């Protein structure tokens, strides 16, 4: 896992460490790491043109000391002071190494730079950049230079990823001690480029993380053993689709079939059942009558280890009765799409002891927790935490950054995926996939995490089967790439 800590925890760890090391040691460690990354990025350090954008905080000091190290290796380093304050010791070191503080000509220097280091604000900065900081950020973006952010791109909220105005767009972000949530969560993550972590010794003083991002080794779907059979591998029940939305039934079932379940039981009204039988003959199907149902309808479908309910199901009385029947069981249940709309008026159905996974996008979550959609998209971390606590469920918030939350646990950030996933039906595939992982015995948080990871990886493989430019994909393409995604993480 990559571990991320919010600013308050980072500051506390820094204070604890600074009490044990010589004065200025932490800044020198950060500067050394920053300079090392910058040196690797440059074709040659000697003769390169480096511009430092310097604010009044410690990140400005880090950038000045890093600039001094590059200047001693022959780089032509120029510092641009953005505010009234500057780190005096860092500036003195830069000047002693041959660097310069530019009184004028910042625009020309930035335009002609090979590399720009952003030290305008630190991890404590909030809100969009003000002038002249915003102008310098814009000039860096317009230049041909590589832009390297110091700890976090200026203008990005380090704890949440919020961007409330002008902000630096970095090609590389060099962060110190630990990742910060804002480096992993959009919209902040989209400003970071490649994120490099420099160890400055904070580890022993850091508490439990606030956010974690899985690596391939952390994603462990159930593996069949020598004695496995289809029932031991897990049977997932899918209640999806109707006469109006038949595609959701086919796609959700496909995600489950390719998700590792030993068996998929699918139930719906006649027409979607006919389509699922044709496309997925592996699935065991049951035709149920239109209209309301009681809990006995589940007995007709057969024994399962998890349920997926909602995609294309409709939002009327029939759908509500099926959702009520499933949520009255003691089995793990994933609710998506139309099921979430029903839940927004029947939140009482969530009062259950068994695991419940909800997979909303921002609009669906807005109805579930009575929050503004734009507010959710601007502060995804805050709202997914609120939803998990308020709904007593595992909440997977879909979007440009997929977040998975359970109450009193670090929020998980999915690192895979592609904008090509923004196409109809891919969410139905994800629901079936996670349902299969639940049936295989994974806890809800792990099933949602593994499902999101594999789903995003499958989309990447579908969009770019060989390195190079991506192509458009469909939800069906994601299904057919799931076996390759599983192979990628298990070998």
Coordinates of N, CA, C and O in Angstrom, one line a residue, residues 211-379:
X211 N -5.4 7.8 4.2 CA -5.8 7.3 2.9 C -4.7 6.3 2.5 O -3.5 6.5 2.8
X212 N -5.1 5.2 1.8 CA -4.2 4.3 1.2 C -4.5 4.0 -0.2 O -5.7 4.0 -0.6
X213 N -3.5 3.7 -1.0 CA -3.7 3.3 -2.4 C -3.0 1.9 -2.6 O -1.8 1.8 -2.3
X214 N -3.7 0.9 -3.1 CA -3.2 -0.4 -3.2 C -2.2 -0.5 -4.4 O -2.3 0.2 -5.4
X215 N -1.2 -1.3 -4.2 CA -0.3 -1.8 -5.2 C -0.7 -3.1 -5.7 O -1.6 -3.8 -5.1
X216 N -0.2 -3.6 -6.8 CA -0.6 -4.9 -7.3 C -0.6 -6.0 -6.3 O -1.5 -6.9 -6.2
X217 N 0.4 -6.1 -5.4 CA 0.6 -7.1 -4.5 C -0.5 -7.1 -3.4 O -0.8 -8.1 -2.7
X218 N -1.2 -5.9 -3.2 CA -2.2 -5.7 -2.2 C -3.6 -6.2 -2.7 O -4.5 -6.3 -1.9
X219 N -3.7 -6.5 -4.0 CA -5.0 -7.0 -4.6 C -4.9 -8.5 -4.7 O -4.2 -9.0 -5.5
X220 N -5.6 -9.2 -3.9 CA -5.6 -10.6 -3.8 C -7.0 -11.2 -3.9 O -7.6 -11.5 -2.9
X221 N -7.4 -11.4 -5.2 CA -8.7 -12.1 -5.4 C -8.7 -13.5 -4.9 O -7.6 -14.1 -4.9
X222 N -9.8 -14.1 -4.6 CA -9.8 -15.5 -4.1 C -9.2 -16.4 -5.2 O -9.5 -16.3 -6.4
X223 N -8.4 -17.4 -4.8 CA -7.8 -18.3 -5.7 C -8.3 -19.7 -5.5 O -8.4 -20.2 -4.3
X224 N -8.8 -20.4 -6.5 CA -9.3 -21.8 -6.3 C -8.2 -22.7 -5.9 O -7.1 -22.7 -6.4
X225 N -8.5 -23.6 -4.9 CA -7.6 -24.7 -4.5 C -7.9 -26.0 -5.2 O -8.8 -26.1 -6.0
X226 N -7.0 -27.0 -4.9 CA -7.2 -28.3 -5.6 C -8.5 -28.9 -5.3 O -9.1 -29.7 -6.1
X227 N -9.1 -28.6 -4.1 CA -10.4 -29.2 -3.8 C -11.6 -28.3 -4.1 O -12.7 -28.6 -3.7
X228 N -11.4 -27.3 -4.9 CA -12.5 -26.3 -5.2 C -13.5 -27.0 -6.1 O -13.2 -27.8 -7.0
X229 N -14.7 -26.6 -5.9 CA -15.8 -26.8 -6.9 C -16.5 -25.5 -7.1 O -16.2 -24.5 -6.4
X230 N -17.6 -25.5 -7.9 CA -18.2 -24.3 -8.2 C -18.9 -23.7 -7.0 O -19.1 -22.5 -6.9
X231 N -19.3 -24.5 -6.1 CA -20.0 -24.0 -4.9 C -19.0 -23.4 -3.9 O -19.3 -22.4 -3.3
X232 N -17.9 -24.1 -3.7 CA -16.9 -23.6 -2.8 C -16.3 -22.3 -3.3 O -15.8 -21.5 -2.5
X233 N -16.2 -22.1 -4.6 CA -15.7 -20.9 -5.2 C -16.6 -19.7 -5.0 O -16.2 -18.6 -5.1
X234 N -17.9 -20.0 -4.7 CA -18.8 -18.9 -4.4 C -19.9 -18.8 -5.5 O -19.5 -18.8 -6.7
X235 N -21.1 -18.6 -5.1 CA -22.2 -18.4 -6.1 C -22.7 -17.0 -5.9 O -23.1 -16.6 -4.7
X236 N -22.8 -16.2 -6.9 CA -23.3 -14.9 -6.8 C -24.7 -14.8 -7.5 O -24.9 -15.3 -8.6
X237 N -25.6 -14.1 -6.8 CA -26.9 -13.9 -7.4 C -27.0 -12.5 -7.9 O -26.7 -11.6 -7.3
X238 N -27.6 -12.4 -9.1 CA -27.7 -11.1 -9.8 C -29.1 -10.8 -10.1 O -29.8 -11.6 -10.8
X239 N -29.7 -9.7 -9.6 CA -31.0 -9.2 -9.9 C -30.8 -7.9 -10.6 O -30.5 -6.9 -10.0
X240 N -31.0 -7.9 -11.9 CA -30.7 -6.8 -12.7 C -31.6 -6.8 -14.0 O -32.0 -7.9 -14.4
X241 N -31.7 -5.7 -14.6 CA -32.4 -5.6 -15.9 C -33.9 -5.7 -15.8 O -34.4 -6.1 -14.8
X242 N -34.5 -5.2 -16.8 CA -36.0 -5.3 -17.0 C -36.3 -5.1 -18.4 O -35.4 -5.1 -19.3
X243 N -37.5 -5.0 -18.8 CA -37.9 -4.9 -20.2 C -37.4 -3.6 -20.8 O -37.2 -3.5 -22.0
X244 N -37.1 -2.6 -20.0 CA -36.7 -1.3 -20.5 C -35.1 -1.3 -20.6 O -34.6 -0.8 -21.6
X245 N -34.4 -1.8 -19.7 CA -33.0 -1.7 -19.6 C -32.4 -3.2 -19.6 O -32.1 -3.7 -18.5
X246 N -32.3 -3.8 -20.8 CA -31.8 -5.2 -20.8 C -30.3 -5.3 -20.8 O -29.7 -6.3 -20.4
X247 N -29.6 -4.2 -21.4 CA -28.2 -4.3 -21.5 C -27.5 -4.4 -20.1 O -26.5 -5.1 -20.0
X248 N -28.0 -3.7 -19.1 CA -27.4 -3.8 -17.8 C -27.4 -5.2 -17.3 O -26.4 -5.6 -16.6
X249 N -28.4 -6.0 -17.6 CA -28.4 -7.4 -17.1 C -27.3 -8.2 -17.7 O -26.6 -9.0 -17.1
X250 N -27.1 -8.0 -19.0 CA -26.1 -8.8 -19.7 C -24.7 -8.3 -19.2 O -23.8 -9.2 -19.0
X251 N -24.5 -7.1 -19.1 CA -23.1 -6.6 -18.7 C -22.8 -6.9 -17.2 O -21.7 -7.3 -16.9
X252 N -23.8 -6.8 -16.3 CA -23.5 -7.1 -14.9 C -23.2 -8.6 -14.8 O -22.3 -9.0 -14.1
X253 N -24.0 -9.4 -15.5 CA -23.7 -10.9 -15.5 C -22.4 -11.2 -16.0 O -21.6 -12.0 -15.5
X254 N -22.0 -10.5 -17.1 CA -20.6 -10.7 -17.7 C -19.5 -10.4 -16.7 O -18.5 -11.1 -16.6
X255 N -19.7 -9.3 -15.9 CA -18.7 -9.0 -14.9 C -18.6 -10.0 -13.9 O -17.5 -10.4 -13.4
X256 N -19.7 -10.6 -13.5 CA -19.7 -11.7 -12.5 C -19.1 -13.0 -13.0 O -18.3 -13.7 -12.4
X257 N -19.5 -13.3 -14.3 CA -18.9 -14.5 -14.9 C -17.4 -14.5 -15.0 O -16.7 -15.5 -14.7
X258 N -16.9 -13.3 -15.3 CA -15.4 -13.1 -15.5 C -14.8 -12.7 -14.2 O -13.6 -12.4 -14.2
X259 N -15.5 -12.6 -13.1 CA -15.0 -12.2 -11.8 C -14.5 -13.2 -10.9 O -14.1 -12.9 -9.7
X260 N -14.6 -14.5 -11.3 CA -14.0 -15.6 -10.5 C -15.0 -16.3 -9.7 O -14.7 -17.2 -8.9
X261 N -16.3 -16.0 -9.9 CA -17.3 -16.8 -9.1 C -17.4 -18.2 -9.7 O -17.2 -18.5 -10.9
X262 N -17.8 -19.2 -8.8 CA -18.0 -20.5 -9.3 C -19.3 -20.7 -10.1 O -19.4 -21.5 -11.0
X263 N -20.2 -19.8 -9.8 CA -21.5 -19.9 -10.5 C -22.2 -18.5 -10.4 O -22.0 -17.8 -9.4
X264 N -22.9 -18.1 -11.4 CA -23.7 -16.9 -11.4 C -25.2 -17.3 -11.6 O -25.5 -18.1 -12.6
X265 N -26.0 -16.9 -10.7 CA -27.4 -17.1 -10.8 C -28.0 -15.8 -11.1 O -27.9 -14.8 -10.4
X266 N -28.7 -15.7 -12.3 CA -29.3 -14.5 -12.7 C -30.9 -14.6 -12.7 O -31.4 -15.6 -13.2
X267 N -31.5 -13.6 -12.3 CA -33.0 -13.6 -12.2 C -33.5 -12.3 -12.7 O -33.0 -11.2 -12.3
X268 N -34.6 -12.3 -13.5 CA -35.3 -11.1 -13.9 C -36.5 -11.5 -14.6 O -36.9 -12.7 -14.7
X269 N -37.2 -10.6 -15.2 CA -38.4 -10.9 -16.1 C -37.9 -11.5 -17.4 O -36.7 -11.6 -17.6
X270 N -38.8 -12.0 -18.2 CA -38.5 -12.9 -19.2 C -37.5 -12.4 -20.3 O -36.5 -13.1 -20.6
X271 N -37.6 -11.2 -20.7 CA -36.8 -10.7 -21.9 C -35.3 -10.7 -21.5 O -34.5 -11.2 -22.2
X272 N -34.9 -10.0 -20.4 CA -33.5 -10.0 -20.0 C -33.0 -11.4 -19.7 O -31.8 -11.6 -20.0
X273 N -33.8 -12.2 -19.2 CA -33.3 -13.6 -19.0 C -33.0 -14.3 -20.3 O -32.0 -15.0 -20.4
X274 N -33.8 -14.1 -21.3 CA -33.6 -14.6 -22.6 C -32.2 -14.1 -23.2 O -31.4 -14.9 -23.7
X275 N -32.0 -12.8 -23.0 CA -30.7 -12.3 -23.5 C -29.5 -12.8 -22.7 O -28.4 -13.1 -23.3
X276 N -29.6 -12.9 -21.4 CA -28.5 -13.4 -20.6 C -28.2 -14.9 -21.0 O -27.1 -15.3 -21.1
X277 N -29.3 -15.7 -21.2 CA -29.1 -17.1 -21.6 C -28.3 -17.2 -22.9 O -27.4 -18.0 -23.1
X278 N -28.6 -16.3 -23.8 CA -28.0 -16.3 -25.1 C -26.5 -15.9 -25.0 O -25.6 -16.5 -25.6
X279 N -26.2 -14.8 -24.2 CA -24.9 -14.3 -24.2 C -24.0 -15.0 -23.2 O -22.8 -15.2 -23.4
X280 N -24.6 -15.5 -22.1 CA -23.8 -16.1 -21.0 C -24.5 -17.5 -20.6 O -25.1 -17.6 -19.6
X281 N -24.3 -18.5 -21.5 CA -24.9 -19.8 -21.2 C -24.4 -20.4 -19.9 O -25.0 -21.3 -19.3
X282 N -23.3 -19.9 -19.3 CA -22.8 -20.4 -18.1 C -23.7 -20.0 -16.9 O -23.7 -20.7 -15.9
X283 N -24.4 -18.9 -17.0 CA -25.3 -18.5 -15.9 C -26.5 -19.3 -15.8 O -27.1 -19.8 -16.8
X284 N -26.9 -19.6 -14.6 CA -28.1 -20.3 -14.3 C -29.2 -19.2 -14.1 O -29.1 -18.3 -13.3
X285 N -30.3 -19.3 -14.9 CA -31.3 -18.2 -15.0 C -32.6 -18.6 -14.4 O -33.0 -19.8 -14.4
X286 N -33.3 -17.6 -13.9 CA -34.7 -17.8 -13.4 C -35.5 -16.7 -13.8 O -35.2 -15.5 -13.7
X287 N -36.7 -17.0 -14.4 CA -37.6 -16.0 -14.8 C -38.6 -15.7 -13.6 O -39.1 -16.6 -13.0
X288 N -38.7 -14.4 -13.2 CA -39.6 -14.0 -12.2 C -40.7 -13.2 -12.8 O -40.5 -12.5 -13.8
X289 N -41.8 -13.2 -12.1 CA -43.0 -12.4 -12.7 C -42.8 -11.0 -12.4 O -42.1 -10.5 -11.5
X290 N -43.4 -10.1 -13.3 CA -43.4 -8.7 -13.0 C -44.2 -8.4 -11.7 O -45.0 -9.3 -11.3
X291 N -44.0 -7.2 -11.2 CA -44.8 -6.8 -10.0 C -44.0 -7.1 -8.7 O -42.9 -7.5 -8.7
X292 N -44.7 -6.8 -7.6 CA -44.1 -6.9 -6.3 C -43.8 -8.4 -5.9 O -44.5 -9.3 -6.4
X293 N -42.8 -8.6 -5.1 CA -42.4 -9.9 -4.6 C -42.3 -9.9 -3.1 O -42.0 -8.9 -2.5
X294 N -42.4 -11.1 -2.5 CA -42.0 -11.3 -1.1 C -40.7 -12.0 -1.1 O -40.1 -12.3 -2.1
X295 N -40.2 -12.2 0.2 CA -38.9 -12.8 0.3 C -38.8 -14.2 -0.3 O -37.6 -14.7 -0.6
X296 N -39.9 -14.9 -0.5 CA -39.8 -16.3 -1.0 C -39.3 -16.3 -2.5 O -38.9 -17.4 -2.9
X297 N -39.3 -15.1 -3.1 CA -38.8 -15.1 -4.5 C -37.3 -15.6 -4.5 O -36.9 -16.2 -5.5
X298 N -36.6 -15.3 -3.5 CA -35.2 -15.7 -3.5 C -35.0 -17.2 -3.4 O -34.0 -17.7 -3.9
X299 N -35.9 -17.9 -2.7 CA -35.8 -19.3 -2.6 C -35.9 -20.0 -4.0 O -35.2 -21.0 -4.3
X300 N -36.7 -19.4 -4.9 CA -36.8 -19.9 -6.3 C -35.5 -19.7 -7.1 O -35.2 -20.6 -7.9
X301 N -34.8 -18.7 -6.8 CA -33.6 -18.4 -7.5 C -32.5 -19.4 -7.1 O -31.7 -19.9 -7.9
X302 N -32.4 -19.8 -5.8 CA -31.4 -20.7 -5.4 C -30.4 -20.2 -4.4 O -30.4 -18.9 -4.2
X303 N -29.6 -21.0 -3.8 CA -28.7 -20.6 -2.8 C -27.5 -19.9 -3.4 O -26.9 -20.3 -4.4
X304 N -27.1 -18.8 -2.8 CA -26.0 -17.9 -3.2 C -25.2 -17.5 -2.0 O -25.6 -17.7 -0.8
X305 N -24.0 -17.0 -2.2 CA -23.1 -16.4 -1.2 C -23.1 -14.9 -1.2 O -22.6 -14.3 -0.2
X306 N -23.6 -14.3 -2.2 CA -23.7 -12.8 -2.3 C -24.8 -12.4 -3.3 O -25.1 -13.2 -4.2
X307 N -25.2 -11.2 -3.2 CA -26.2 -10.7 -4.1 C -25.7 -9.4 -4.7 O -25.1 -8.6 -4.1
X308 N -26.0 -9.2 -6.0 CA -25.9 -7.9 -6.7 C -27.3 -7.5 -7.1 O -28.0 -8.3 -7.8
X309 N -27.7 -6.3 -6.8 CA -29.1 -5.9 -7.1 C -29.1 -4.4 -7.6 O -28.4 -3.6 -7.0
X310 N -29.8 -4.2 -8.7 CA -30.0 -2.8 -9.1 C -29.8 -2.4 -10.5 O -30.6 -1.6 -11.0
X311 N -28.7 -2.8 -11.2 CA -28.5 -2.3 -12.5 C -29.7 -2.6 -13.5 O -30.1 -3.7 -13.7
X312 N -30.2 -1.5 -14.0 CA -31.3 -1.6 -15.0 C -32.6 -2.2 -14.4 O -33.5 -2.5 -15.2
X313 N -32.7 -2.3 -13.1 CA -33.9 -3.0 -12.5 C -35.1 -2.1 -12.5 O -36.2 -2.7 -12.3
X314 N -35.0 -0.8 -12.6 CA -36.1 0.1 -12.5 C -36.2 0.5 -11.1 O -35.5 0.1 -10.2
X315 N -37.1 1.5 -10.8 CA -37.2 2.1 -9.5 C -38.6 2.0 -8.9 O -38.9 2.7 -7.9
X316 N -39.5 1.2 -9.5 CA -40.9 1.1 -9.0 C -41.0 0.1 -7.9 O -40.1 -0.4 -7.3
X317 N -42.3 -0.3 -7.7 CA -42.6 -1.2 -6.6 C -41.9 -2.6 -6.7 O -41.5 -3.2 -5.7
X318 N -41.8 -3.1 -7.9 CA -41.2 -4.4 -8.1 C -39.7 -4.4 -7.7 O -39.2 -5.3 -7.0
X319 N -39.0 -3.3 -8.1 CA -37.6 -3.2 -7.8 C -37.5 -3.0 -6.3 O -36.6 -3.6 -5.7
X320 N -38.3 -2.2 -5.7 CA -38.2 -2.0 -4.2 C -38.5 -3.3 -3.5 O -37.8 -3.6 -2.5
X321 N -39.4 -4.1 -3.9 CA -39.6 -5.4 -3.2 C -38.5 -6.3 -3.3 O -38.1 -7.0 -2.4
X322 N -37.8 -6.4 -4.5 CA -36.6 -7.2 -4.6 C -35.5 -6.7 -3.8 O -34.8 -7.5 -3.1
X323 N -35.3 -5.4 -3.7 CA -34.2 -4.9 -2.9 C -34.5 -5.2 -1.4 O -33.6 -5.5 -0.7
X324 N -35.7 -5.0 -1.0 CA -36.1 -5.3 0.4 C -35.8 -6.8 0.7 O -35.3 -7.1 1.8
X325 N -36.2 -7.7 -0.2 CA -36.0 -9.1 0.0 C -34.5 -9.4 0.2 O -34.1 -10.1 1.1
X326 N -33.7 -8.9 -0.7 CA -32.2 -9.2 -0.7 C -31.6 -8.6 0.6 O -30.8 -9.2 1.3
X327 N -31.9 -7.3 1.0 CA -31.3 -6.7 2.1 C -31.8 -7.3 3.4 O -31.2 -7.0 4.5
X328 N -32.9 -8.1 3.4 CA -33.3 -8.8 4.6 C -32.6 -10.1 4.9 O -32.8 -10.7 5.9
X329 N -31.7 -10.5 3.9 CA -30.9 -11.7 4.1 C -29.7 -11.4 5.0 O -29.4 -10.2 5.3
X330 N -29.0 -12.4 5.4 CA -27.7 -12.2 6.1 C -26.5 -12.4 5.3 O -25.4 -12.8 5.7
X331 N -26.6 -12.2 4.0 CA -25.6 -12.3 3.0 C -25.0 -10.9 2.6 O -25.7 -9.9 2.6
X332 N -23.8 -10.9 2.1 CA -23.2 -9.6 1.5 C -24.1 -9.2 0.3 O -24.4 -10.1 -0.5
X333 N -24.3 -7.9 0.2 CA -25.1 -7.4 -0.9 C -24.5 -6.2 -1.5 O -24.0 -5.3 -0.7
X334 N -24.4 -6.1 -2.8 CA -23.9 -4.9 -3.5 C -25.2 -4.3 -4.2 O -25.9 -5.0 -4.9
X335 N -25.3 -3.0 -3.9 CA -26.4 -2.2 -4.5 C -25.9 -1.2 -5.4 O -25.0 -0.4 -5.0
X336 N -26.4 -1.1 -6.7 CA -25.9 -0.2 -7.6 C -27.1 0.4 -8.4 O -28.2 -0.1 -8.4
X337 N -26.8 1.5 -9.1 CA -27.7 2.1 -10.1 C -29.1 2.3 -9.6 O -29.3 3.0 -8.6
X338 N -30.1 1.7 -10.2 CA -31.5 1.9 -9.8 C -31.7 1.5 -8.4 O -32.6 2.1 -7.7
X339 N -31.0 0.5 -7.9 CA -31.1 0.1 -6.5 C -30.8 1.2 -5.6 O -31.4 1.4 -4.5
X340 N -29.8 2.0 -6.0 CA -29.4 3.2 -5.1 C -30.5 4.2 -5.1 O -30.7 4.9 -4.1
X341 N -31.2 4.4 -6.2 CA -32.3 5.4 -6.3 C -33.4 4.9 -5.3 O -34.0 5.7 -4.6
X342 N -33.7 3.6 -5.3 CA -34.7 3.1 -4.4 C -34.2 3.3 -2.9 O -35.0 3.8 -2.1
X343 N -33.0 3.1 -2.7 CA -32.4 3.3 -1.3 C -32.5 4.7 -0.8 O -32.6 5.0 0.4
X344 N -32.4 5.6 -1.8 CA -32.5 7.1 -1.4 C -33.8 7.4 -0.7 O -33.9 8.4 0.0
X345 N -34.9 6.6 -1.0 CA -36.2 6.8 -0.3 C -36.5 5.7 0.7 O -37.5 5.8 1.4
X346 N -35.6 4.7 0.7 CA -35.8 3.6 1.7 C -34.5 3.3 2.4 O -34.0 2.2 2.5
X347 N -34.0 4.4 3.0 CA -32.7 4.1 3.8 C -32.9 3.2 4.9 O -31.9 2.7 5.4
X348 N -34.1 3.0 5.4 CA -34.3 2.1 6.5 C -33.8 0.7 6.2 O -33.5 -0.1 7.0
X349 N -33.8 0.3 4.9 CA -33.4 -1.0 4.4 C -31.9 -1.3 4.7 O -31.5 -2.4 4.7
X350 N -31.1 -0.2 5.0 CA -29.7 -0.4 5.3 C -29.4 -0.8 6.7 O -28.3 -1.1 7.1
X351 N -30.5 -0.9 7.5 CA -30.3 -1.3 8.9 C -30.1 -2.8 9.0 O -31.1 -3.5 9.2
X352 N -28.9 -3.3 8.7 CA -28.7 -4.7 8.7 C -27.3 -5.0 9.2 O -26.4 -4.1 9.2
X353 N -27.0 -6.2 9.6 CA -25.7 -6.6 10.2 C -24.8 -7.1 9.1 O -23.5 -7.0 9.3
X354 N -25.3 -7.7 8.1 CA -24.4 -8.2 7.0 C -23.8 -7.1 6.2 O -24.3 -6.0 6.1
X355 N -22.7 -7.4 5.5 CA -22.0 -6.4 4.7 C -22.8 -5.9 3.6 O -23.5 -6.6 2.9
X356 N -22.8 -4.5 3.4 CA -23.5 -3.9 2.3 C -22.5 -3.0 1.5 O -21.8 -2.2 2.1
X357 N -22.4 -3.2 0.2 CA -21.5 -2.4 -0.6 C -22.4 -1.5 -1.5 O -23.3 -2.0 -2.2
X358 N -22.2 -0.2 -1.5 CA -22.9 0.7 -2.4 C -21.9 1.3 -3.3 O -20.8 1.7 -2.9
X359 N -22.3 1.4 -4.6 CA -21.3 1.9 -5.6 C -21.9 3.1 -6.4 O -22.2 3.0 -7.6
X360 N -22.1 4.2 -5.8 CA -22.7 5.4 -6.5 C -21.7 6.2 -7.2 O -20.5 6.2 -6.9
X361 N -22.2 6.9 -8.2 CA -21.4 8.1 -8.7 C -21.9 9.3 -8.0 O -22.8 9.2 -7.1
X362 N -21.3 10.4 -8.2 CA -21.6 11.6 -7.4 C -23.1 12.0 -7.4 O -23.7 12.3 -6.4
X363 N -23.8 11.8 -8.5 CA -25.2 12.1 -8.6 C -26.0 11.2 -7.7 O -27.0 11.6 -7.0
X364 N -25.7 9.9 -7.8 CA -26.5 9.0 -6.9 C -26.2 9.2 -5.5 O -27.1 9.1 -4.6
X365 N -24.9 9.5 -5.1 CA -24.6 9.8 -3.7 C -25.3 11.0 -3.2 O -25.7 11.1 -2.1
X366 N -25.5 12.0 -4.1 CA -26.1 13.2 -3.7 C -27.6 13.0 -3.2 O -28.0 13.6 -2.3
X367 N -28.2 12.0 -3.9 CA -29.6 11.6 -3.4 C -29.6 10.8 -2.1 O -30.5 10.9 -1.3
X368 N -28.5 10.0 -2.0 CA -28.5 9.1 -0.8 C -28.2 9.9 0.5 O -28.7 9.6 1.5
X369 N -27.4 11.0 0.4 CA -27.0 11.7 1.6 C -27.5 13.2 1.6 O -27.1 14.0 2.4
X370 N -28.3 13.5 0.6 CA -28.9 14.9 0.5 C -27.8 15.9 0.5 O -27.8 16.8 1.3
X371 N -26.9 15.7 -0.4 CA -25.8 16.7 -0.6 C -25.7 17.1 -2.1 O -26.2 16.4 -3.0
X372 N -25.2 18.3 -2.3 CA -25.1 18.9 -3.6 C -24.1 18.1 -4.5 O -23.0 17.8 -4.0
X373 N -24.4 17.8 -5.7 CA -23.5 17.0 -6.5 C -22.2 17.7 -6.7 O -21.1 17.1 -6.7
X374 N -22.2 19.0 -7.0 CA -21.0 19.7 -7.2 C -20.1 19.8 -6.0 O -18.9 19.7 -6.1
X375 N -20.8 19.8 -4.8 CA -20.0 19.8 -3.6 C -19.3 18.5 -3.4 O -18.2 18.4 -2.9
X376 N -20.0 17.4 -3.8 CA -19.4 16.1 -3.7 C -18.2 15.9 -4.6 O -17.1 15.5 -4.2
X377 N -18.3 16.4 -5.8 CA -17.2 16.3 -6.8 C -16.0 17.2 -6.3 O -14.9 16.8 -6.6
X378 N -16.3 18.3 -5.7 CA -15.2 19.2 -5.2 C -14.5 18.6 -4.0 O -13.3 18.9 -3.8
X379 N -15.2 17.9 -3.2 CA -14.6 17.4 -1.9 C -15.0 15.9 -1.8 O -15.8 15.5 -0.9

